[in-house]
């Protein structure tokens, strides 16, 4: 296995592990009002595994074809995406602020678009491998927006006032 593949696997597995650790689903989450169309909890792990696996594959496919300047761009967009990907769970779950998580989503979404734009001139198929990622984040954005609307009072205030 060559080095870019190992780095891509480490990127995807790291995001999955850290994201999972930053997603405590306790009483607070269970008490949230959520729409009936929210996917079951068990689906999120496999969905993120597939999505980040495809993203890692996209990175590996383009790396060998990329110029050194394009390789630098690939590292930057995947790194920036990783940061925004990892920010969401602490905002939603650790801070218990779906509204803050919703405000972070445009940055995550833009980072996925940046990945697609960076990969497109190198290999269009690789850029298209990111389509499930942007679709899932778009769906999740609507879900979060719905949760925020269904739970209008910040839960931090709800905890202190009973």
mmCIF file of C-alpha atoms in Angstrom:
data_model
loop_
_atom_site.group_PDB
_atom_site.id
_atom_site.type_symbol
_atom_site.label_atom_id
_atom_site.label_comp_id
_atom_site.label_asym_id
_atom_site.label_seq_id
_atom_site.Cartn_x
_atom_site.Cartn_y
_atom_site.Cartn_z
ATOM 1 C CA UNK A 1 0.000 0.000 0.000
ATOM 2 C CA UNK A 2 1.479 3.358 -0.955
ATOM 3 C CA UNK A 3 1.721 6.444 1.265
ATOM 4 C CA UNK A 4 -1.177 8.510 -0.202
ATOM 5 C CA UNK A 5 -3.509 5.573 0.423
ATOM 6 C CA UNK A 6 -2.341 5.291 4.039
ATOM 7 C CA UNK A 7 -2.842 9.027 4.558
ATOM 8 C CA UNK A 8 -6.313 8.886 3.008
ATOM 9 C CA UNK A 9 -7.288 5.966 5.234
ATOM 10 C CA UNK A 10 -5.885 7.768 8.283
ATOM 11 C CA UNK A 11 -7.877 10.911 7.339
ATOM 12 C CA UNK A 12 -11.152 8.989 6.997
ATOM 13 C CA UNK A 13 -10.664 6.766 10.050
ATOM 14 C CA UNK A 14 -9.500 9.732 12.132
ATOM 15 C CA UNK A 15 -12.587 11.735 11.233
ATOM 16 C CA UNK A 16 -14.817 8.759 12.001
ATOM 17 C CA UNK A 17 -13.196 8.005 15.365
ATOM 18 C CA UNK A 18 -12.938 11.573 16.590
ATOM 19 C CA UNK A 19 -16.428 12.362 15.302
ATOM 20 C CA UNK A 20 -17.801 9.332 17.129
ATOM 21 C CA UNK A 21 -16.076 10.322 20.357
ATOM 22 C CA UNK A 22 -17.480 13.849 20.062
ATOM 23 C CA UNK A 23 -21.054 12.559 19.671
ATOM 24 C CA UNK A 24 -22.370 11.674 23.127
ATOM 25 C CA UNK A 25 -26.046 10.870 22.756
ATOM 26 C CA UNK A 26 -27.407 11.178 26.270
ATOM 27 C CA UNK A 27 -30.652 12.254 27.870
ATOM 28 C CA UNK A 28 -30.292 15.712 26.384
ATOM 29 C CA UNK A 29 -30.381 14.376 22.841
ATOM 30 C CA UNK A 30 -33.163 11.910 23.559
ATOM 31 C CA UNK A 31 -35.345 14.741 24.947
ATOM 32 C CA UNK A 32 -34.992 16.819 21.788
ATOM 33 C CA UNK A 33 -38.060 16.971 19.621
ATOM 34 C CA UNK A 34 -37.090 15.470 16.260
ATOM 35 C CA UNK A 35 -39.037 14.990 13.026
ATOM 36 C CA UNK A 36 -40.530 11.585 12.301
ATOM 37 C CA UNK A 37 -38.549 11.406 9.064
ATOM 38 C CA UNK A 38 -35.169 11.509 10.833
ATOM 39 C CA UNK A 39 -33.189 8.397 9.880
ATOM 40 C CA UNK A 40 -32.660 5.845 12.647
ATOM 41 C CA UNK A 41 -29.566 6.369 14.769
ATOM 42 C CA UNK A 42 -27.900 3.161 13.580
ATOM 43 C CA UNK A 43 -27.779 4.525 10.000
ATOM 44 C CA UNK A 44 -25.428 7.438 10.727
ATOM 45 C CA UNK A 45 -22.301 5.341 11.385
ATOM 46 C CA UNK A 46 -22.517 3.297 8.174
ATOM 47 C CA UNK A 47 -23.501 6.384 6.155
ATOM 48 C CA UNK A 48 -20.497 8.383 7.385
ATOM 49 C CA UNK A 49 -18.196 5.398 6.867
ATOM 50 C CA UNK A 50 -19.276 5.076 3.231
ATOM 51 C CA UNK A 51 -19.178 8.842 2.613
ATOM 52 C CA UNK A 52 -15.715 9.360 4.088
ATOM 53 C CA UNK A 53 -14.471 6.187 2.402
ATOM 54 C CA UNK A 54 -15.567 7.591 -0.966
ATOM 55 C CA UNK A 55 -13.912 10.917 -0.146
ATOM 56 C CA UNK A 56 -10.649 9.160 0.752
ATOM 57 C CA UNK A 57 -10.839 7.168 -2.480
ATOM 58 C CA UNK A 58 -11.360 10.424 -4.395
ATOM 59 C CA UNK A 59 -8.220 11.859 -2.829
ATOM 60 C CA UNK A 60 -6.146 8.788 -3.649
ATOM 61 C CA UNK A 61 -7.420 8.642 -7.248
ATOM 62 C CA UNK A 62 -6.383 12.227 -7.907
ATOM 63 C CA UNK A 63 -3.086 12.260 -6.004
ATOM 64 C CA UNK A 64 -1.111 10.233 -8.541
ATOM 65 C CA UNK A 65 -2.437 12.329 -11.444
ATOM 66 C CA UNK A 66 -1.921 15.695 -9.760
ATOM 67 C CA UNK A 67 0.950 18.117 -10.235
ATOM 68 C CA UNK A 68 2.839 19.145 -7.081
ATOM 69 C CA UNK A 69 0.778 22.359 -6.939
ATOM 70 C CA UNK A 70 -2.455 20.369 -7.251
ATOM 71 C CA UNK A 71 -1.251 17.959 -4.576
ATOM 72 C CA UNK A 72 -0.769 20.936 -2.282
ATOM 73 C CA UNK A 73 -4.326 22.070 -3.068
ATOM 74 C CA UNK A 74 -5.635 18.569 -2.321
ATOM 75 C CA UNK A 75 -3.947 18.572 1.086
ATOM 76 C CA UNK A 76 -5.342 22.015 1.880
ATOM 77 C CA UNK A 77 -8.955 21.295 0.905
ATOM 78 C CA UNK A 78 -8.995 17.912 2.659
ATOM 79 C CA UNK A 79 -7.410 19.468 5.759
ATOM 80 C CA UNK A 80 -9.880 22.355 5.848
ATOM 81 C CA UNK A 81 -12.756 19.932 5.324
ATOM 82 C CA UNK A 82 -11.490 17.794 8.193
ATOM 83 C CA UNK A 83 -11.513 20.801 10.529
ATOM 84 C CA UNK A 84 -15.070 21.795 9.607
ATOM 85 C CA UNK A 85 -16.196 18.176 9.706
ATOM 86 C CA UNK A 86 -14.856 17.821 13.251
ATOM 87 C CA UNK A 87 -16.367 21.096 14.510
ATOM 88 C CA UNK A 88 -19.965 20.037 13.998
ATOM 89 C CA UNK A 89 -20.358 17.314 16.643
ATOM 90 C CA UNK A 90 -18.890 19.315 19.544
ATOM 91 C CA UNK A 91 -21.207 22.199 18.691
ATOM 92 C CA UNK A 92 -24.310 20.033 18.446
ATOM 93 C CA UNK A 93 -23.649 17.353 21.072
ATOM 94 C CA UNK A 94 -20.999 18.619 23.521
ATOM 95 C CA UNK A 95 -22.285 22.215 23.632
ATOM 96 C CA UNK A 96 -25.858 20.983 23.193
ATOM 97 C CA UNK A 97 -26.479 23.784 20.699
ATOM 98 C CA UNK A 98 -28.118 22.630 17.463
ATOM 99 C CA UNK A 99 -28.395 26.305 16.465
ATOM 100 C CA UNK A 100 -24.606 26.733 16.648
ATOM 101 C CA UNK A 101 -24.122 23.512 14.686
ATOM 102 C CA UNK A 102 -26.529 24.823 12.047
ATOM 103 C CA UNK A 103 -24.500 28.043 11.779
ATOM 104 C CA UNK A 104 -21.330 25.959 11.174
ATOM 105 C CA UNK A 105 -22.846 23.890 8.342
ATOM 106 C CA UNK A 106 -22.306 26.437 5.526
ATOM 107 C CA UNK A 107 -18.565 26.246 6.204
ATOM 108 C CA UNK A 108 -18.624 22.438 6.059
ATOM 109 C CA UNK A 109 -20.714 22.561 2.883
ATOM 110 C CA UNK A 110 -18.340 25.082 1.283
ATOM 111 C CA UNK A 111 -15.366 22.892 2.190
ATOM 112 C CA UNK A 112 -16.950 19.974 0.317
ATOM 113 C CA UNK A 113 -17.548 22.205 -2.712
ATOM 114 C CA UNK A 114 -13.901 23.296 -2.506
ATOM 115 C CA UNK A 115 -12.829 19.643 -2.528
ATOM 116 C CA UNK A 116 -14.966 18.989 -5.607
ATOM 117 C CA UNK A 117 -13.609 22.072 -7.371
ATOM 118 C CA UNK A 118 -10.000 21.120 -6.569
ATOM 119 C CA UNK A 119 -10.427 17.540 -7.811
ATOM 120 C CA UNK A 120 -12.514 18.275 -10.920
ATOM 121 C CA UNK A 121 -9.669 19.395 -13.244
ATOM 122 C CA UNK A 122 -7.571 16.405 -12.188
ATOM 123 C CA UNK A 123 -10.207 13.696 -12.462
ATOM 124 C CA UNK A 124 -13.919 14.376 -12.765
ATOM 125 C CA UNK A 125 -14.945 10.922 -11.526
ATOM 126 C CA UNK A 126 -13.038 11.531 -8.295
ATOM 127 C CA UNK A 127 -14.820 14.859 -7.808
ATOM 128 C CA UNK A 128 -18.146 13.106 -8.349
ATOM 129 C CA UNK A 129 -17.272 10.580 -5.630
ATOM 130 C CA UNK A 130 -17.902 13.478 -3.227
ATOM 131 C CA UNK A 131 -21.532 13.807 -4.337
ATOM 132 C CA UNK A 132 -22.893 11.574 -1.527
ATOM 133 C CA UNK A 133 -20.997 13.735 0.983
ATOM 134 C CA UNK A 134 -22.556 16.986 -0.168
ATOM 135 C CA UNK A 135 -26.001 15.379 -0.502
ATOM 136 C CA UNK A 136 -25.843 13.910 3.023
ATOM 137 C CA UNK A 137 -24.684 17.228 4.515
ATOM 138 C CA UNK A 138 -27.469 19.009 2.611
ATOM 139 C CA UNK A 139 -30.029 16.556 4.006
ATOM 140 C CA UNK A 140 -28.514 16.870 7.489
ATOM 141 C CA UNK A 141 -28.739 20.649 7.226
ATOM 142 C CA UNK A 142 -32.489 20.431 6.646
ATOM 143 C CA UNK A 143 -32.745 17.961 9.539
ATOM 144 C CA UNK A 144 -30.807 20.265 11.888
ATOM 145 C CA UNK A 145 -32.844 23.265 10.768
ATOM 146 C CA UNK A 146 -36.008 21.301 11.557
ATOM 147 C CA UNK A 147 -34.670 20.294 14.988
ATOM 148 C CA UNK A 148 -33.781 23.924 15.747
ATOM 149 C CA UNK A 149 -37.306 25.000 14.762
ATOM 150 C CA UNK A 150 -38.880 22.226 16.839
ATOM 151 C CA UNK A 151 -36.726 23.188 19.856
ATOM 152 C CA UNK A 152 -36.671 27.013 19.715
ATOM 153 C CA UNK A 153 -35.337 27.651 23.223
ATOM 154 C CA UNK A 154 -31.604 27.015 23.513
ATOM 155 C CA UNK A 155 -31.259 23.924 25.623
ATOM 156 C CA UNK A 156 -28.574 25.506 27.791
ATOM 157 C CA UNK A 157 -31.277 27.890 28.994
ATOM 158 C CA UNK A 158 -33.701 24.998 29.369
ATOM 159 C CA UNK A 159 -31.212 23.183 31.649
ATOM 160 C CA UNK A 160 -30.821 26.167 33.969
ATOM 161 C CA UNK A 161 -34.519 27.028 34.182
ATOM 162 C CA UNK A 162 -35.685 23.461 34.662
#
